[in-house]
Amino acid sequence: MQDEWDALMLHSFTQKQQLQTARQELSHSLYQHDSACRVIARLNKEITAAREALATLKPQTGLPASAPKPALASEADGLATQPIEQAGMSAEVIEKLQDKATVLTQERKKRGRTVPEELVTQEQLKTFMTTASHPGLHSASVPGILALDINPADHSRILTGGNDKNATVFNKDNEQIVAILKGHTKKLTKVIYHPNEDTVITASIDSTIRIWNVPSSQTQILLPCHDEPVTGLSLHPTGDYILSTSSDKYWAFSDIRTGRLLTKVMDMAEAGLTTAQFHPDGLIFGTGTDDA
């Protein structure tokens, strides 16, 4: 029994030694992992800061003020910006708008004025309840979701714009963040999910509009159309043009494919504009003003 007791104690001592060694190795591995995460986070922060600086500097670079300024493009980040010179509403653009309006008007007339049977009734609306809540889409230190849109083609994808200067694409079905779009220097005011592409459009009080590619989380085009906060966005039914309004009293009509500002007009009452929306047919639009 003495020999068995000694063997048991020796085995227990060996097990404790191995446990202590394993703990030390695990602690060292965790320390290395934590250090690596900190380095990666720092590098990501530096990359984001560099991209924001590049996006801020892009519109200010290029040719002298007296020379014509074409759209600027960067091969490194795929960013294109168009200075505030107006390209004008060409006959080709006008024809494209009119053709789209003709098609949409005819389709609307075919549907008639009857209320769709699948439309939710007032009684059904009263029974609606919250089915899910998804915190953590934006910074907890700078809270606030200021704009929201749903992908018309994929209702599982939700686009939000935050007080933290970021836009977030979120999949509500699997509760996963698809992309965080960083580039604006101030809080967002409006977001739009393109109906036919994995593209989103965001506006901010930093006076810029950005066209984003969701899979790459990169800005494709930067539109510096306004001098003050952008307050409204509306995508034309063609999916090629964007209407924007600003507190600088102007509304602007831009091509999201080329980044060209086509036209920019001051409000007749010379009031700051607060919102804008295209008619479903796309030939007229409405604006709201801060003088009511």
Tab-separated table of C-alpha atoms in Angstrom:
chain	number	residue	atom	x	y	z
A	1	MET	CA	0.000	0.000	0.000
A	2	GLN	CA	2.928	2.317	0.714
A	3	ASP	CA	4.270	1.748	-2.810
A	4	GLU	CA	0.834	2.408	-4.323
A	5	TRP	CA	0.467	5.586	-2.231
A	6	ASP	CA	3.887	6.843	-3.350
A	7	ALA	CA	3.040	6.093	-6.994
A	8	LEU	CA	-0.289	7.935	-6.663
A	9	MET	CA	1.365	10.995	-5.105
A	10	LEU	CA	4.042	10.996	-7.806
A	11	HIS	CA	1.366	10.802	-10.519
A	12	SER	CA	-0.605	13.644	-8.883
A	13	PHE	CA	2.550	15.772	-8.681
A	14	THR	CA	3.295	15.118	-12.365
A	15	GLN	CA	-0.289	16.055	-13.332
A	16	LYS	CA	-0.034	19.332	-11.384
A	17	GLN	CA	3.246	20.159	-13.132
A	18	GLN	CA	1.700	19.515	-16.527
A	19	LEU	CA	-1.361	21.618	-15.593
A	20	GLN	CA	0.839	24.527	-14.513
A	21	THR	CA	2.833	24.298	-17.760
A	22	ALA	CA	-0.373	24.251	-19.811
A	23	ARG	CA	-1.678	27.293	-17.930
A	24	GLN	CA	1.518	29.203	-18.619
A	25	GLU	CA	1.429	28.308	-22.312
A	26	LEU	CA	-2.253	29.298	-22.546
A	27	SER	CA	-1.586	32.605	-20.787
A	28	HIS	CA	1.273	33.320	-23.173
A	29	SER	CA	-0.906	32.460	-26.204
A	30	LEU	CA	-3.734	34.696	-24.981
A	31	TYR	CA	-1.278	37.541	-24.431
A	32	GLN	CA	0.056	37.125	-27.979
A	33	HIS	CA	-3.514	37.015	-29.372
A	34	ASP	CA	-4.467	40.152	-27.454
A	35	SER	CA	-1.348	41.953	-28.701
A	36	ALA	CA	-2.078	40.895	-32.278
A	37	CYS	CA	-5.688	42.135	-31.997
A	38	ARG	CA	-4.467	45.486	-30.678
A	39	VAL	CA	-1.998	45.847	-33.556
A	40	ILE	CA	-4.683	44.933	-36.126
A	41	ALA	CA	-7.157	47.389	-34.558
A	42	ARG	CA	-4.525	50.150	-34.615
A	43	LEU	CA	-3.672	49.441	-38.250
A	44	ASN	CA	-7.365	49.395	-39.231
A	45	LYS	CA	-7.829	52.720	-37.466
A	46	GLU	CA	-4.833	54.204	-39.296
A	47	ILE	CA	-6.120	52.884	-42.654
A	48	THR	CA	-9.575	54.367	-41.982
A	49	ALA	CA	-8.048	57.709	-41.007
A	50	ALA	CA	-5.898	57.685	-44.146
A	51	ARG	CA	-8.917	56.943	-46.360
A	52	GLU	CA	-10.936	59.715	-44.708
A	53	ALA	CA	-8.056	62.130	-45.224
A	54	LEU	CA	-7.767	61.052	-48.858
A	55	ALA	CA	-11.504	61.466	-49.402
A	56	THR	CA	-11.353	64.939	-47.831
A	57	LEU	CA	-8.389	66.017	-49.929
A	58	LYS	CA	-9.599	64.613	-53.252
A	59	PRO	CA	-12.042	67.409	-54.170
A	60	GLN	CA	-9.406	70.048	-53.365
A	61	THR	CA	-6.730	68.628	-55.633
A	62	GLY	CA	-6.352	68.841	-59.380
A	63	LEU	CA	-6.358	71.768	-61.798
A	64	PRO	CA	-6.410	75.485	-60.998
A	65	ALA	CA	-9.768	77.157	-60.406
A	66	SER	CA	-9.710	78.813	-63.830
A	67	ALA	CA	-9.274	75.540	-65.723
A	68	PRO	CA	-12.077	73.052	-66.433
A	69	LYS	CA	-12.148	70.269	-63.844
A	70	PRO	CA	-12.994	66.761	-65.017
A	71	ALA	CA	-14.054	64.004	-62.660
A	72	LEU	CA	-11.192	62.833	-60.464
A	73	ALA	CA	-10.544	59.102	-60.080
A	74	SER	CA	-8.156	57.153	-57.869
A	75	GLU	CA	-7.039	53.713	-58.985
A	76	ALA	CA	-5.944	52.902	-55.453
A	77	ASP	CA	-9.343	53.219	-53.782
A	78	GLY	CA	-11.711	53.402	-56.754
A	79	LEU	CA	-12.895	56.845	-55.605
A	80	ALA	CA	-14.208	59.321	-58.141
A	81	THR	CA	-15.293	62.856	-57.323
A	82	GLN	CA	-16.864	65.527	-59.464
A	83	PRO	CA	-16.276	69.212	-58.707
A	84	ILE	CA	-19.251	71.554	-58.590
A	85	GLU	CA	-19.241	72.611	-62.260
A	86	GLN	CA	-22.624	71.754	-63.780
A	87	ALA	CA	-22.606	69.445	-66.798
A	88	GLY	CA	-26.133	70.435	-67.803
A	89	MET	CA	-29.228	68.414	-68.678
A	90	SER	CA	-28.324	66.986	-72.066
A	91	ALA	CA	-30.914	65.852	-74.616
A	92	GLU	CA	-29.834	62.261	-73.947
A	93	VAL	CA	-30.533	62.570	-70.207
A	94	ILE	CA	-33.903	64.256	-70.798
A	95	GLU	CA	-34.920	61.574	-73.289
A	96	LYS	CA	-33.952	58.857	-70.820
A	97	LEU	CA	-36.066	60.455	-68.072
A	98	GLN	CA	-39.048	60.899	-70.366
A	99	ASP	CA	-38.868	57.320	-71.690
A	100	LYS	CA	-38.814	55.926	-68.149
A	101	ALA	CA	-41.727	58.152	-67.128
A	102	THR	CA	-43.764	56.993	-70.134
A	103	VAL	CA	-43.287	53.336	-69.208
A	104	LEU	CA	-44.083	53.877	-65.532
A	105	THR	CA	-47.139	56.020	-66.289
A	106	GLN	CA	-48.574	53.371	-68.597
A	107	GLU	CA	-48.016	50.667	-65.974
A	108	ARG	CA	-49.716	52.794	-63.324
A	109	LYS	CA	-52.733	53.409	-65.561
A	110	LYS	CA	-53.063	49.675	-66.182
A	111	ARG	CA	-53.211	49.062	-62.442
A	112	GLY	CA	-56.000	51.618	-62.145
A	113	ARG	CA	-57.106	53.337	-58.948
A	114	THR	CA	-58.311	50.257	-57.061
A	115	VAL	CA	-56.703	49.537	-53.712
A	116	PRO	CA	-54.483	46.417	-53.902
A	117	GLU	CA	-55.993	43.449	-52.077
A	118	GLU	CA	-52.696	42.623	-50.346
A	119	LEU	CA	-52.452	46.088	-48.794
A	120	VAL	CA	-52.448	45.939	-44.997
A	121	THR	CA	-55.639	47.323	-43.465
A	122	GLN	CA	-55.869	49.872	-40.688
A	123	GLU	CA	-57.097	47.190	-38.290
A	124	GLN	CA	-54.133	44.966	-39.123
A	125	LEU	CA	-51.727	47.825	-38.538
A	126	LYS	CA	-53.069	48.264	-35.021
A	127	THR	CA	-52.069	44.675	-34.189
A	128	PHE	CA	-48.420	45.104	-35.241
A	129	MET	CA	-45.888	44.317	-32.523
A	130	THR	CA	-42.106	44.418	-32.239
A	131	THR	CA	-40.678	41.074	-33.361
A	132	ALA	CA	-36.978	41.814	-32.870
A	133	SER	CA	-34.561	44.473	-31.677
A	134	HIS	CA	-30.960	44.752	-32.861
A	135	PRO	CA	-28.660	46.947	-30.749
A	136	GLY	CA	-24.975	47.349	-31.450
A	137	LEU	CA	-25.198	48.391	-35.106
A	138	HIS	CA	-23.507	51.699	-34.342
A	139	SER	CA	-21.068	53.115	-31.823
A	140	ALA	CA	-22.267	52.992	-28.221
A	141	SER	CA	-20.186	56.063	-27.393
A	142	VAL	CA	-21.900	58.117	-30.135
A	143	PRO	CA	-25.390	56.567	-30.186
A	144	GLY	CA	-28.228	57.305	-32.556
A	145	ILE	CA	-29.608	55.912	-35.824
A	146	LEU	CA	-30.637	58.911	-37.927
A	147	ALA	CA	-31.653	57.265	-41.228
A	148	LEU	CA	-32.824	53.839	-42.413
A	149	ASP	CA	-33.682	52.040	-45.643
A	150	ILE	CA	-34.523	48.454	-46.648
A	151	ASN	CA	-33.127	46.731	-49.722
A	152	PRO	CA	-36.131	46.572	-52.106
A	153	ALA	CA	-34.839	43.353	-53.691
A	154	ASP	CA	-33.779	41.608	-50.463
A	155	HIS	CA	-35.865	42.580	-47.446
A	156	SER	CA	-33.452	40.838	-45.094
A	157	ARG	CA	-30.906	43.610	-45.637
A	158	ILE	CA	-31.323	46.844	-43.715
A	159	LEU	CA	-29.226	49.979	-44.191
A	160	THR	CA	-28.795	52.426	-41.311
A	161	GLY	CA	-27.025	55.772	-41.010
A	162	GLY	CA	-25.728	56.847	-37.634
A	163	ASN	CA	-24.665	59.702	-35.475
A	164	ASP	CA	-21.254	57.980	-35.395
A	165	LYS	CA	-20.569	59.033	-39.061
A	166	ASN	CA	-20.964	55.441	-40.302
A	167	ALA	CA	-23.492	53.527	-42.382
A	168	THR	CA	-24.187	49.877	-41.538
A	169	VAL	CA	-25.634	47.128	-43.737
A	170	PHE	CA	-27.311	44.519	-41.501
A	171	ASN	CA	-28.871	41.151	-42.312
A	172	LYS	CA	-31.857	40.796	-39.999
A	173	ASP	CA	-32.392	37.106	-40.828
A	174	ASN	CA	-29.034	35.856	-39.564
A	175	GLU	CA	-28.470	38.936	-37.342
A	176	GLN	CA	-25.058	39.600	-38.890
A	177	ILE	CA	-23.468	42.906	-39.899
A	178	VAL	CA	-22.717	42.687	-43.635
A	179	ALA	CA	-20.661	45.888	-43.933
A	180	ILE	CA	-19.719	49.019	-42.020
A	181	LEU	CA	-19.197	51.950	-44.383
A	182	LYS	CA	-16.751	54.515	-43.024
A	183	GLY	CA	-15.753	57.730	-44.777
A	184	HIS	CA	-18.055	60.585	-43.810
A	185	THR	CA	-16.561	63.087	-41.387
A	186	LYS	CA	-19.858	64.023	-39.728
A	187	LYS	CA	-23.162	62.356	-38.853
A	188	LEU	CA	-25.367	60.955	-41.614
A	189	THR	CA	-28.720	62.452	-42.576
A	190	LYS	CA	-30.074	60.119	-45.285
A	191	VAL	CA	-29.368	56.633	-46.667
A	192	ILE	CA	-30.703	54.809	-49.760
A	193	TYR	CA	-30.294	51.157	-50.771
A	194	HIS	CA	-30.204	50.848	-54.565
A	195	PRO	CA	-33.119	48.656	-55.744
A	196	ASN	CA	-31.177	46.731	-58.407
A	197	GLU	CA	-27.573	46.633	-57.193
A	198	ASP	CA	-25.539	45.977	-54.061
A	199	THR	CA	-24.918	49.702	-53.841
A	200	VAL	CA	-25.926	52.260	-51.219
A	201	ILE	CA	-26.027	56.055	-51.228
A	202	THR	CA	-25.427	58.136	-48.115
A	203	ALA	CA	-25.632	61.831	-47.297
A	204	SER	CA	-24.129	63.712	-44.378
A	205	ILE	CA	-23.965	67.088	-42.728
A	206	ASP	CA	-20.342	67.140	-43.958
A	207	SER	CA	-21.994	68.414	-47.223
A	208	THR	CA	-21.083	65.314	-49.272
A	209	ILE	CA	-22.910	62.380	-50.857
A	210	ARG	CA	-21.161	59.027	-51.191
A	211	ILE	CA	-21.914	56.093	-53.481
A	212	TRP	CA	-20.736	52.830	-51.849
A	213	ASN	CA	-20.069	49.313	-53.078
A	214	VAL	CA	-21.343	47.067	-50.264
A	215	PRO	CA	-19.160	43.957	-50.863
A	216	SER	CA	-15.941	45.996	-50.773
A	217	SER	CA	-17.183	48.553	-48.183
A	218	GLN	CA	-15.482	51.236	-50.293
A	219	THR	CA	-16.657	54.586	-51.626
A	220	GLN	CA	-17.003	54.409	-55.413
A	221	ILE	CA	-17.971	58.045	-56.021
A	222	LEU	CA	-17.897	61.166	-53.853
A	223	LEU	CA	-20.349	63.932	-54.795
A	224	PRO	CA	-19.447	67.327	-53.265
A	225	CYS	CA	-22.606	68.987	-54.651
A	226	HIS	CA	-23.399	71.257	-51.729
A	227	ASP	CA	-21.727	73.788	-49.455
A	228	GLU	CA	-23.762	72.989	-46.336
A	229	PRO	CA	-25.342	69.859	-44.765
A	230	VAL	CA	-27.145	67.549	-47.193
A	231	THR	CA	-30.681	67.161	-45.852
A	232	GLY	CA	-32.495	65.022	-48.423
A	233	LEU	CA	-31.903	62.301	-51.019
A	234	SER	CA	-34.185	60.648	-53.564
A	235	LEU	CA	-33.174	58.098	-56.190
A	236	HIS	CA	-34.708	58.486	-59.651
A	237	PRO	CA	-36.710	55.462	-60.943
A	238	THR	CA	-34.030	54.852	-63.598
A	239	GLY	CA	-31.593	54.087	-60.765
A	240	ASP	CA	-28.988	56.312	-62.451
A	241	TYR	CA	-29.636	59.747	-60.959
A	242	ILE	CA	-29.907	61.201	-57.474
A	243	LEU	CA	-31.789	64.267	-56.270
A	244	SER	CA	-30.286	65.991	-53.234
A	245	THR	CA	-31.271	68.963	-51.099
A	246	SER	CA	-29.264	71.009	-48.661
A	247	SER	CA	-29.572	73.746	-46.089
A	248	ASP	CA	-27.525	75.842	-48.559
A	249	LYS	CA	-30.936	76.524	-50.276
A	250	TYR	CA	-30.078	74.470	-53.379
A	251	TRP	CA	-31.355	71.223	-54.857
A	252	ALA	CA	-29.042	69.245	-57.134
A	253	PHE	CA	-29.498	66.508	-59.745
A	254	SER	CA	-26.470	64.228	-60.218
A	255	ASP	CA	-25.431	61.159	-62.200
A	256	ILE	CA	-24.405	58.392	-59.792
A	257	ARG	CA	-22.659	56.435	-62.562
A	258	THR	CA	-20.173	59.137	-63.519
A	259	GLY	CA	-20.281	61.384	-60.446
A	260	ARG	CA	-21.262	64.369	-62.614
A	261	LEU	CA	-23.389	67.195	-61.253
A	262	LEU	CA	-25.970	67.775	-63.998
A	263	THR	CA	-27.831	70.755	-62.567
A	264	LYS	CA	-28.084	72.754	-59.360
A	265	VAL	CA	-30.863	75.247	-58.607
A	266	MET	CA	-31.623	77.603	-55.722
A	267	ASP	CA	-35.054	77.316	-54.113
A	268	MET	CA	-37.458	79.978	-55.383
A	269	ALA	CA	-38.166	81.204	-51.864
A	270	GLU	CA	-34.426	81.167	-51.084
A	271	ALA	CA	-35.100	78.974	-48.052
A	272	GLY	CA	-32.994	76.138	-46.707
A	273	LEU	CA	-34.241	72.791	-48.019
A	274	THR	CA	-34.974	69.953	-45.603
A	275	THR	CA	-36.126	67.002	-47.747
A	276	ALA	CA	-36.895	65.857	-51.298
A	277	GLN	CA	-38.784	63.056	-53.025
A	278	PHE	CA	-39.319	62.030	-56.650
A	279	HIS	CA	-42.780	61.211	-57.950
A	280	PRO	CA	-42.929	57.465	-58.793
A	281	ASP	CA	-42.905	58.348	-62.523
A	282	GLY	CA	-39.750	60.426	-62.096
A	283	LEU	CA	-40.583	63.635	-64.007
A	284	ILE	CA	-41.560	65.788	-61.035
A	285	PHE	CA	-40.395	65.968	-57.426
A	286	GLY	CA	-41.268	67.779	-54.238
A	287	THR	CA	-39.084	69.557	-51.697
A	288	GLY	CA	-39.582	70.668	-48.103
A	289	THR	CA	-38.191	73.883	-46.665
A	290	ASP	CA	-37.187	75.064	-43.229
A	291	ASP	CA	-39.657	77.993	-43.486
A	292	ALA	CA	-42.564	75.477	-43.451
